[in-house]
XYZ file of C-alpha atoms in Angstrom:
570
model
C 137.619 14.295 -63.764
C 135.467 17.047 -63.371
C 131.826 15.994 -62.564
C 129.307 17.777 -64.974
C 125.988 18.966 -63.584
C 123.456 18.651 -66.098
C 120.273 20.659 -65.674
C 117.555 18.167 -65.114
C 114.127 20.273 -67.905
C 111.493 20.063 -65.222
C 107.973 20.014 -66.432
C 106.131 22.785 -67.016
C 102.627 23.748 -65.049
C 99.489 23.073 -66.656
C 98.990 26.352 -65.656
C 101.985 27.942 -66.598
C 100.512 25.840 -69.890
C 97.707 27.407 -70.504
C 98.833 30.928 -69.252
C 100.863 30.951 -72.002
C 98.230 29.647 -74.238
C 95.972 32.646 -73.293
C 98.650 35.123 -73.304
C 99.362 34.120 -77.246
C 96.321 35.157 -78.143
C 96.528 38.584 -76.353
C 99.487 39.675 -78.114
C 98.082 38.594 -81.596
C 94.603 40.800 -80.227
C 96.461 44.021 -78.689
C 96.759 46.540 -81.314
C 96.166 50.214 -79.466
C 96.331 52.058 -76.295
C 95.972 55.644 -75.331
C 97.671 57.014 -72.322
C 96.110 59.922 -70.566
C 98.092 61.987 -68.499
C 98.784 65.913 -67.170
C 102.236 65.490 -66.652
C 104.259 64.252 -69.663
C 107.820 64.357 -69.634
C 110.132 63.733 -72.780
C 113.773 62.947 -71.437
C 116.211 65.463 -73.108
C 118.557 63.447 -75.652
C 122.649 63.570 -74.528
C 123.263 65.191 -77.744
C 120.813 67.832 -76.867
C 122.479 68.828 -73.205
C 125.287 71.701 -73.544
C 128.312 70.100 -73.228
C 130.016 73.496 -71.469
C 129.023 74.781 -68.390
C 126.542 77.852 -67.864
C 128.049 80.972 -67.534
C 127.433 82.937 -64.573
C 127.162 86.601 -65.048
C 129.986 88.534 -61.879
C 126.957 89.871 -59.367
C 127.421 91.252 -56.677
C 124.022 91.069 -53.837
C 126.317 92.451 -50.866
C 125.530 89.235 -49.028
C 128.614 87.319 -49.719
C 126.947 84.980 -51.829
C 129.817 83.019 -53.510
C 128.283 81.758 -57.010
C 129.249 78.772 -58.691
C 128.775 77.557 -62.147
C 125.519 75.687 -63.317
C 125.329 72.205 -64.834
C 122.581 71.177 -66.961
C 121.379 68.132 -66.003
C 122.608 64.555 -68.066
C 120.570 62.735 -69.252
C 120.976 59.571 -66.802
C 120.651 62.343 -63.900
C 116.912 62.993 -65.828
C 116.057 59.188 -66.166
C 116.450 58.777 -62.358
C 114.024 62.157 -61.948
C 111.978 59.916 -63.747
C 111.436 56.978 -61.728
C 112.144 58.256 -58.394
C 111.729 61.476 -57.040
C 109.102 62.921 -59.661
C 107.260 59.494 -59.433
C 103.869 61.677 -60.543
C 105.257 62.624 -64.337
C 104.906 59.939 -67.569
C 108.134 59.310 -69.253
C 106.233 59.606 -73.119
C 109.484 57.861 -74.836
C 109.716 54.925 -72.483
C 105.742 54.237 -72.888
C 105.507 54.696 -76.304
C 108.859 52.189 -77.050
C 107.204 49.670 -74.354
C 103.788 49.710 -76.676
C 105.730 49.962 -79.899
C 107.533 46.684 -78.458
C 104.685 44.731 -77.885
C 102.934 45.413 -81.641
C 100.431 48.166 -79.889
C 100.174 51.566 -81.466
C 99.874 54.056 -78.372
C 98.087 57.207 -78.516
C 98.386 60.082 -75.871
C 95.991 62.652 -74.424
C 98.006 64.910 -72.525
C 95.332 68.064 -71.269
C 97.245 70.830 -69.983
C 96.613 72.243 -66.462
C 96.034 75.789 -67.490
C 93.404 74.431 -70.046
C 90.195 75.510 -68.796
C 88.357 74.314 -71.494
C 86.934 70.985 -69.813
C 84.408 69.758 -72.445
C 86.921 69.787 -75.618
C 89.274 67.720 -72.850
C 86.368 65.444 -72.357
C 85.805 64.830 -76.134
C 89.850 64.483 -76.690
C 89.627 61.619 -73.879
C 86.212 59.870 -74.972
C 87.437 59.766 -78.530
C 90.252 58.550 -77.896
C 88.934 55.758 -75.909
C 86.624 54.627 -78.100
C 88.693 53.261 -80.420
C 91.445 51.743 -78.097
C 92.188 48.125 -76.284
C 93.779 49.662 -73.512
C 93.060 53.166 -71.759
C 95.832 54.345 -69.353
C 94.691 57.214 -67.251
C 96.187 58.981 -64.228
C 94.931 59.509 -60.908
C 95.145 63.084 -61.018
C 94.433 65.214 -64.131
C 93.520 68.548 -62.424
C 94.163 70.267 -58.971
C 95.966 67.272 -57.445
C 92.046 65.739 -57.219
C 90.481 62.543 -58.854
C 87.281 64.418 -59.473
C 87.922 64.775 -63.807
C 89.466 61.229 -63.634
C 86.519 59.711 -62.099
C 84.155 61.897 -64.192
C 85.596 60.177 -67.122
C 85.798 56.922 -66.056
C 82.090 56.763 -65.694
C 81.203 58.317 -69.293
C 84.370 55.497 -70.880
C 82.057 52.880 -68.813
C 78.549 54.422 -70.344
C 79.737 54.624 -73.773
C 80.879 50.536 -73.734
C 77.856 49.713 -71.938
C 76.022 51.676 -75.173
C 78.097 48.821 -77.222
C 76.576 45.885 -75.445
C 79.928 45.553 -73.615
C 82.777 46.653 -75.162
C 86.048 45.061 -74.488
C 88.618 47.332 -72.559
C 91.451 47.537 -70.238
C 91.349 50.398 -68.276
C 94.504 51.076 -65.935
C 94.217 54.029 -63.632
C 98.371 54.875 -63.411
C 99.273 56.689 -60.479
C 102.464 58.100 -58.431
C 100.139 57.744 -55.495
C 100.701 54.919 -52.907
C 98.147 52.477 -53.357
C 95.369 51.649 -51.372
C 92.227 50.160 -51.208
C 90.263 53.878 -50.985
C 91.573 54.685 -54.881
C 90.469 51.412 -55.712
C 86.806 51.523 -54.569
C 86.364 54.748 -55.877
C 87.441 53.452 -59.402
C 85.207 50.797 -58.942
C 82.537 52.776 -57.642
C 82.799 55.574 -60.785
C 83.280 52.692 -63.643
C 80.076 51.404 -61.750
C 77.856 54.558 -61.552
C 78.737 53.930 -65.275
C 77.346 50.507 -65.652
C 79.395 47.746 -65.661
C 79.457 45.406 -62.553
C 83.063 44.641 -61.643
C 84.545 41.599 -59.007
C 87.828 41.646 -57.357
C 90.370 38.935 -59.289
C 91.345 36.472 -56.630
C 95.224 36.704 -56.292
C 96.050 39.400 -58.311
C 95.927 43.000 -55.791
C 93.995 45.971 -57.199
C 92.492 44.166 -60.011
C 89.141 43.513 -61.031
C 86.737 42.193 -64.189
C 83.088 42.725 -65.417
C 82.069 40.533 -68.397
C 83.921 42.829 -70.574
C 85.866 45.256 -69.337
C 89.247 44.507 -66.929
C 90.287 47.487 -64.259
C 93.500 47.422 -62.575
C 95.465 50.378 -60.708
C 98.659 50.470 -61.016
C 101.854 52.418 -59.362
C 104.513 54.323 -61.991
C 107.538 53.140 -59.667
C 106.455 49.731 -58.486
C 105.707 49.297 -62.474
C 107.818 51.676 -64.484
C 106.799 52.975 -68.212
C 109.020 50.484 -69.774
C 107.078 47.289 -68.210
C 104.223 49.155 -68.313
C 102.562 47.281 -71.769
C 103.590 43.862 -70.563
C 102.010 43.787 -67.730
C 99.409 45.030 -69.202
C 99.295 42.342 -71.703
C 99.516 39.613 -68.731
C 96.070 41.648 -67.447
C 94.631 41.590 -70.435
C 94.932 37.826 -70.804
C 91.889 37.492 -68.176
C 89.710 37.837 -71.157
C 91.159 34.781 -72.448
C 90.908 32.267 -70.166
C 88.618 29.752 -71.942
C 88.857 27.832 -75.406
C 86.595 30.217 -77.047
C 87.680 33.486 -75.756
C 91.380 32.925 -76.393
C 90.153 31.732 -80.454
C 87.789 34.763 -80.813
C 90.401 37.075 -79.585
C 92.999 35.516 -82.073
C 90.288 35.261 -85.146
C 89.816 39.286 -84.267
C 93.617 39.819 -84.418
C 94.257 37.665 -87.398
C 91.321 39.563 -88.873
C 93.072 42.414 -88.019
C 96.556 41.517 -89.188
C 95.236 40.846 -92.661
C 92.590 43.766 -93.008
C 94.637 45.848 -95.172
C 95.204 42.714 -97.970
C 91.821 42.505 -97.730
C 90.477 45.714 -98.509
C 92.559 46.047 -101.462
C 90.618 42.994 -102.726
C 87.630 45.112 -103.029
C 89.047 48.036 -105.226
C 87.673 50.195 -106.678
C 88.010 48.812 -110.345
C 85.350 46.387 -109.362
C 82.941 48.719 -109.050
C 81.661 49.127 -112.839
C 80.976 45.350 -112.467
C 78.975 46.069 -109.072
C 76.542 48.201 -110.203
C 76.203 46.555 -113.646
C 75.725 43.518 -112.144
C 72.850 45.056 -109.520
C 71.259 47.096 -112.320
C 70.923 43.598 -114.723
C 69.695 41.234 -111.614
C 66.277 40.160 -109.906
C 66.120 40.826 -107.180
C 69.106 43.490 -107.189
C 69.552 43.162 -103.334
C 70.732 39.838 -103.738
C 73.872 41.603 -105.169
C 74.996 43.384 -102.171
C 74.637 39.895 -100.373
C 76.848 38.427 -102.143
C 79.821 41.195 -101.988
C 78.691 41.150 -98.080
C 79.306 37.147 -97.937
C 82.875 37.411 -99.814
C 84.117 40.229 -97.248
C 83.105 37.389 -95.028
C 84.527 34.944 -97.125
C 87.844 37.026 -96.796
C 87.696 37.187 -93.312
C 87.363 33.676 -93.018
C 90.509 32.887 -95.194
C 92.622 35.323 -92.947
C 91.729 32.505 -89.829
C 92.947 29.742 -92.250
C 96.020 31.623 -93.682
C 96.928 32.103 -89.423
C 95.820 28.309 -88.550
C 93.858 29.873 -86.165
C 91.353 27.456 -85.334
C 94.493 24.511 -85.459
C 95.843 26.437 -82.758
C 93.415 27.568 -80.660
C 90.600 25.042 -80.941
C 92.183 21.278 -81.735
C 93.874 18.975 -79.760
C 96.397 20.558 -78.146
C 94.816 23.584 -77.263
C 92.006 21.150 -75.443
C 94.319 19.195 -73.876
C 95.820 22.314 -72.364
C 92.293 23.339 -71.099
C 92.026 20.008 -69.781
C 94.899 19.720 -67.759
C 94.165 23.429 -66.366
C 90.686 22.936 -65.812
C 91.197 18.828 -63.916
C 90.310 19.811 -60.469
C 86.626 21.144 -61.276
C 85.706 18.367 -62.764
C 83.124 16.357 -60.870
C 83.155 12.627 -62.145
C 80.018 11.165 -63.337
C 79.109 7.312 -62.713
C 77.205 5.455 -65.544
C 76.597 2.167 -65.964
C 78.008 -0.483 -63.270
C 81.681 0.403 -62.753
C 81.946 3.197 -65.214
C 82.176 6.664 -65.132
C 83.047 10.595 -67.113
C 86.306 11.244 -65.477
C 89.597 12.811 -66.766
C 91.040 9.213 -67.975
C 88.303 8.909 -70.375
C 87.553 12.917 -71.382
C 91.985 12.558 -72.639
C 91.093 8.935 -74.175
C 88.033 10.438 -76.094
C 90.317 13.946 -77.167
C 93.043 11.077 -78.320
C 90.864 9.023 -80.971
C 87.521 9.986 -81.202
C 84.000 8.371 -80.463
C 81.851 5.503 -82.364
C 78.101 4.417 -82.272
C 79.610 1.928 -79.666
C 81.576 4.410 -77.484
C 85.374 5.873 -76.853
C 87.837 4.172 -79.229
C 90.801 2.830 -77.578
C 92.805 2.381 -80.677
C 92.980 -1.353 -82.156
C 91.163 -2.886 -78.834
C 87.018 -2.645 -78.409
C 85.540 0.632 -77.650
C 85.195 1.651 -74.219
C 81.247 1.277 -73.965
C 79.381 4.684 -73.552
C 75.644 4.511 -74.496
C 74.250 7.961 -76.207
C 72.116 8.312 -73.547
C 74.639 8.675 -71.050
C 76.818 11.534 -73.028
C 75.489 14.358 -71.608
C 77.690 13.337 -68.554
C 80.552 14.743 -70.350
C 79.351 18.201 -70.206
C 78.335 18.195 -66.611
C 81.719 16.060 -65.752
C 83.226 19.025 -67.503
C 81.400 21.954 -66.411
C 81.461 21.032 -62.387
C 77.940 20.176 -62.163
C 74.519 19.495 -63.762
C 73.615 23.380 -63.277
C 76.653 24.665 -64.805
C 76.292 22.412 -67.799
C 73.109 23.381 -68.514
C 73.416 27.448 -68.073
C 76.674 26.652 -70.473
C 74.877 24.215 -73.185
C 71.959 27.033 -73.456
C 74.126 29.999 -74.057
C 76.204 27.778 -76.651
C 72.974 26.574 -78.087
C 71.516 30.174 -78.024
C 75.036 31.186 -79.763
C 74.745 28.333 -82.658
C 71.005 29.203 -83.257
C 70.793 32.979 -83.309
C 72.237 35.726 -85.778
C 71.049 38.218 -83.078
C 68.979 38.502 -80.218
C 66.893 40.926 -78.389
C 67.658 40.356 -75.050
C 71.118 38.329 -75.173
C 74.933 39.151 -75.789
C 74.254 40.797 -79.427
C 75.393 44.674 -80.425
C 72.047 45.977 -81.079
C 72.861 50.010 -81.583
C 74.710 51.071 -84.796
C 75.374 54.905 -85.718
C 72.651 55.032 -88.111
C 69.300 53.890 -85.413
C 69.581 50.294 -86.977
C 66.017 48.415 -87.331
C 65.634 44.967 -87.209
C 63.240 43.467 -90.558
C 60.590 41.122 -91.076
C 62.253 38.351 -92.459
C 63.227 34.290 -92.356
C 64.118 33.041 -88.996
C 62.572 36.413 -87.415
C 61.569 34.904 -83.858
C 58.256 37.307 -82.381
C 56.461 36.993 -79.207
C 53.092 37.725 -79.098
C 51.419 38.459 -75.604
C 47.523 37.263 -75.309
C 46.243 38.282 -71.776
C 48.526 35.780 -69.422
C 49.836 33.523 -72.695
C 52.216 34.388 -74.727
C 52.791 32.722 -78.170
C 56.322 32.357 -80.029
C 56.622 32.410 -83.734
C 59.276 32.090 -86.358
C 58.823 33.992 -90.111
C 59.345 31.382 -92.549
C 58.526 33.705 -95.505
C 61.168 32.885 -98.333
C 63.871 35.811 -97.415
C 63.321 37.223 -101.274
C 59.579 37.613 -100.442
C 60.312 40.225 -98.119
C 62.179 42.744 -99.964
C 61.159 45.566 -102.407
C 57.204 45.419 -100.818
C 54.883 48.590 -101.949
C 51.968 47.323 -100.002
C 49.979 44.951 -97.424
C 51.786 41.490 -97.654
C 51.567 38.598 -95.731
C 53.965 36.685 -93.723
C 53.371 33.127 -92.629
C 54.710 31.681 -89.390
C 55.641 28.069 -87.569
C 54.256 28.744 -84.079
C 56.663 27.295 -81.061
C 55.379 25.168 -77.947
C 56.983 26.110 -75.013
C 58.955 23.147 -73.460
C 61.897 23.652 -70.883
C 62.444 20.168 -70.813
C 62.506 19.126 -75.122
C 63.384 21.881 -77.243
C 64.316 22.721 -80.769
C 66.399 26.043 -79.525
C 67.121 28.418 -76.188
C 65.396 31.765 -76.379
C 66.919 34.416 -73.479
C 63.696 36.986 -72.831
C 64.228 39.591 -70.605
C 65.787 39.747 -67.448
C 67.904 37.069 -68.565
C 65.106 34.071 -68.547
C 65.315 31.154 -70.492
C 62.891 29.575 -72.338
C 62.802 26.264 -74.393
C 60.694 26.359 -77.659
C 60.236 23.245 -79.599
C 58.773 23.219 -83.361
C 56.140 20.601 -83.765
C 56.830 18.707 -87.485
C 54.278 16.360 -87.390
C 51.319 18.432 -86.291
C 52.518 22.076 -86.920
C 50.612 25.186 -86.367
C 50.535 27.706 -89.435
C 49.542 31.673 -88.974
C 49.546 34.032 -91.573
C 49.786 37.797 -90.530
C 49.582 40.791 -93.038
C 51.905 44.277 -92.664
C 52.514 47.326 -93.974
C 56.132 48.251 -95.131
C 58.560 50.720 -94.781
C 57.975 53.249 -97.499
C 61.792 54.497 -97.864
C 63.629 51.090 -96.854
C 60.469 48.934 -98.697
C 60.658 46.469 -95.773
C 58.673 45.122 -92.720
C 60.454 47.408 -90.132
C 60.523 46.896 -86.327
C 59.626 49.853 -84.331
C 62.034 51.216 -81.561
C 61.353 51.774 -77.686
C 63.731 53.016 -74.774
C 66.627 53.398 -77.891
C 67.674 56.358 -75.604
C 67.584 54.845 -72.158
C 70.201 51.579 -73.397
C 69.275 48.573 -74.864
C 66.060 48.822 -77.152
C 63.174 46.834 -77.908
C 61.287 46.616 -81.175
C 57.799 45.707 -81.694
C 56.389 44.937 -85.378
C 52.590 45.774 -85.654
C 49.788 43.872 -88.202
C 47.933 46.188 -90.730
C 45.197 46.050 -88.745
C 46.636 46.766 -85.291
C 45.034 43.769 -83.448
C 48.423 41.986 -82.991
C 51.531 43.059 -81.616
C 54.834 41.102 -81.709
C 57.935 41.965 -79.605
C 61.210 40.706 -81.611
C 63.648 38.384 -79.996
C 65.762 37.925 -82.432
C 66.724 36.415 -85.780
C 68.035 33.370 -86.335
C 70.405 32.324 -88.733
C 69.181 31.179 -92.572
C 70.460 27.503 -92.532
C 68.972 26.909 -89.095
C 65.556 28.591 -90.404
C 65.756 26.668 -93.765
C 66.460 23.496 -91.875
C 62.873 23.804 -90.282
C 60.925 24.735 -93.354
C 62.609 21.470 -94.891
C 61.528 19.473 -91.891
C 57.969 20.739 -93.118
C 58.334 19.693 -96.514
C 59.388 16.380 -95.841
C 57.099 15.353 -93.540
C 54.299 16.594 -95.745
C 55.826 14.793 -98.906
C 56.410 10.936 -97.285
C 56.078 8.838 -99.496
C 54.456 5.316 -98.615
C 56.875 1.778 -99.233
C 57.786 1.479 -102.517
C 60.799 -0.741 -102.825
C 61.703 -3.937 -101.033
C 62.225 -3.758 -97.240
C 65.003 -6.089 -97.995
C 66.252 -4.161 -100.349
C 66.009 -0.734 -98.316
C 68.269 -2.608 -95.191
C 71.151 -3.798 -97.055
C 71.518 -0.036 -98.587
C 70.974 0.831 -94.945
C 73.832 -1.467 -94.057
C 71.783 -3.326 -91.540
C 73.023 -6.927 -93.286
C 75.220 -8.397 -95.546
């Protein structure tokens, strides 16, 4: 009898794991691409390609040349032009079914030598760019130089830099040999531009800023018809972390889903709009409310696609976990207890108590509160990595935008930031500066004709206990805690904006990058720098800290009484 092999299903990697974690999210992100290029080249169909030969016509030069007839070229014979010996020119077909393949709607920019007309090929090529994942551009787009290519590298990298850090690939895609010269000078041009880029270990001719992802690439080592997916595997360095690789599938489910949901606000509704806005006080609170159900929409498209169930719940941790095990630095608390990767998996499996880690139907495995922030730095590789990653979470949770963090501050219309709750303003006095949050009611500061005053909870500064993370500039924290007990209440008066009937913050530097905004009193003796806004329930949840320490009430019911509500005794 024969003996029958059977395969043996090895295990897969963690890494191999989570690589295809990441890369799931990619492909549900990836919607455009535009290729730029000076030598496109369009196969010519079989059906297309004279089936006879060329005639000849009978001439005789006198030099005994002995003619024979000519053969158009097949189509195979043109494919192997292609990747071979005219490694320099795109195949268009072959790129644009490799994108098409891989759910990505390519564009192309293909400027024509003899096109002298540099400026309308520099607005073709910015435009372009703008509104694309992925820009493709060749090494050469004019005199067999890099000059125009690294000219427009550097205006791509200054118009992302203009929106706090776009997100791009950009793939210079060249018939030249590689080497390490074309690669600096990319780096050196997308730099000039603004955006600080590092060498990806392992990975040759590839490197990554904070948002943007450069990588050079050779037309015959990586021909036009692998072209998008390895692309797509480059790409995937933006989502190598629990919260990249959900954001970037929220923004493509988002995307999927944008058309259903624009038909949801047609244009029948808009009688009841404007009737509704002409009949309410205050009518502003209107347009809120059609703003929060395009959110609300958005929000359903990441249900409808399980997005956060597959990208943020078990098994997408325990991927992370398994990837991420040799960073982790164990923590010791207690006598013979510790943070490691046996109890991180046992507290992802069931959960946590008031006692510690359940372990199903036995006791909890004991892990005092006080001890918990061990997790983090267990998790993070040490106590200084935890806490640079617990503040920018914290600073994310807290803030609707900021002044000096990670937030888009420059829209197309020379947007102003306004006076209202959860404003956060700095005020400088000699050496001191003083931190205070606008706790005006948000329908106090609309629709103002005159001098009106704000009030204000005043922060302590406190690196050590703090009610929230504030980045100033240069990228230094601060802590700022909100005293409930014994708070300090300011009252400042300003004039409003007479067209936009709003406390307006004034702009500085808008034309030199990021701006600053200062808001000035009536009377001009105090000026506030803005830091940012944050968001309404966080605000609220102050103001009602306020009100409920102010309104305690004194005992008025049995103690007894109040402890077997509390559960303390039965």
């Amino acid at each position: 009898m024969t003996a029958q092999v059977i395969e043996d299903v090895l295990p897969t990697a963690p890494a191999d794991v989570w690589f295809e974690h990441t890369l799931s999210a990619v492909r549900k992100f990836l919607k455009s691409a535009v290729v730029i290029d000076n030598q496109p080249y369009v196969p010519q169909s079989a059906h297309d390609i004279p089936a006879d030969p060329v005639p000849v016509p009978d001439i005789n030069s006198g030099l005994g040349d002995e003619f024979e007839e000519l053969v158009v070229p097949t189509a195979s014979d043109q494919s192997a032009l292609t990747d071979d010996a005219l490694a320099h020119i795109l195949d268009v077909r072959k790129v644009s079914d490799a994108f098409a393949g891989d759910g990505m709607a390519c564009a192309f920019v293909l400027p024509d030598d003899s096109d002298p007309d540099l400026v309308s090929i520099e607005k073709r090529v910015l435009g372009a760019a703008k509104i694309s994942d992925v820009v493709v551009i060749d090494w050469y787009l004019r005199d067999n130089v890099p000059v125009l290519t690294l000219e427009l590298l550097e205006k791509i990298a200054v118009d992302d830099v203009k929106e706090s850090g776009r997100m791009r690939l950009i793939c210079v895609y060249t018939g030249q040999p590689l080497d390490e010269q074309i690669f600096s000078d990319v780096k050196a041009a997308i730099g000039r531009g603004g955006i600080e880029l590092e060498d990806v270990s392992g990975s040759p001719y590839c490197a990554r800023g904070s948002s943007c992802v450069v990588v050079l690439l050779n037309k015959t080592a990586v021909p036009p018809s692998e072209l998008s997916s390895a692309l797509t595997e480059r790409f995937a360095l933006f989502a190598d972390g629990l919260l990249p690789s959900f954001a970037l599938a929220a923004v493509g489910a988002i995307r999927k889903n944008i058309h259903h949901m624009v038909t949801r606000f047609g244009s029948g509704l808009d009688s009841a709009y404007v009737a509704n806005r002409l009949i309410t006080n205050p009518p502003e609170d209107v347009a809120e409310l059609v703003r929060e159900l395009l959110v609300a929409e958005c929000d359903n498209a990441l249900g409808i696609e399980s997005v956060a169930d597959n990208y943020l719940d078990k098994a997408a941790v325990g991927a992370w976990l398994s990837k991420n095990e040799s960073v982790f630095v164990e923590q010791s608390y207690g006598k013979k207890q510790k943070v490691d990767v046996a109890l991180c998996s046992l507290l992802l499996k069931n959960g946590i108590d008031n006692v510690g880690a359940k372990n199903g139907s036995e006791k909890s495995v004991e892990f005092p509160v006080r001890h918990r922030n061990k997790v983090s730095i267990a998790l993070a590789g040490g106590e200084a990595s935890s806490k640079e990653s617990e503040a920018d979470f914290s600073r994310l949770v807290v803030f609707k935008r900021e002044a000096f963090g990670d937030t888009k501050l420059i829209g197309g219309d020379g947007w102003r930031p306004s006076l209202t709750t959860g404003t956060l303003l700095r005020m400088q006095e000699g050496e001191a500066k003083r931190y205070f949050v606008c706790l005006t009611p948000a329908c106090d500061t609309l629709r103002l004709s005159d001098e009106t005053p704000f009030v204000f909870l005043e922060a302590a500064v406190d690196d050590s206990c703090y009610s929230l993370i504030l980045r100033e500039e240069e990228g230094v924290d601060r802590g700022l805690y909100f005293r409930g007990k014994h708070p300090t209440l300011m009252t400042y008066k300003f004039f409003p904006d007479s067209l936009s009937q709003r406390i307006r913050g004034e702009p500085h530097n808008a034309d030199c990058g990021r701006p600053t905004f200062t808001f000035v009193t009536s009377s001009g003796a105090q000026r506030f720098t803005w830091l940012g806004e944050i968001r309404y329930a966080r605000a609220a949840s102050e103001m009602a800290k306020l009100a409920g320490n102010w309104m305690r009430i004194g005992i008025n019911d049995s103690e007894y009484l109040r402890l077997i509500e509390a559960g303390k005794f039965k």
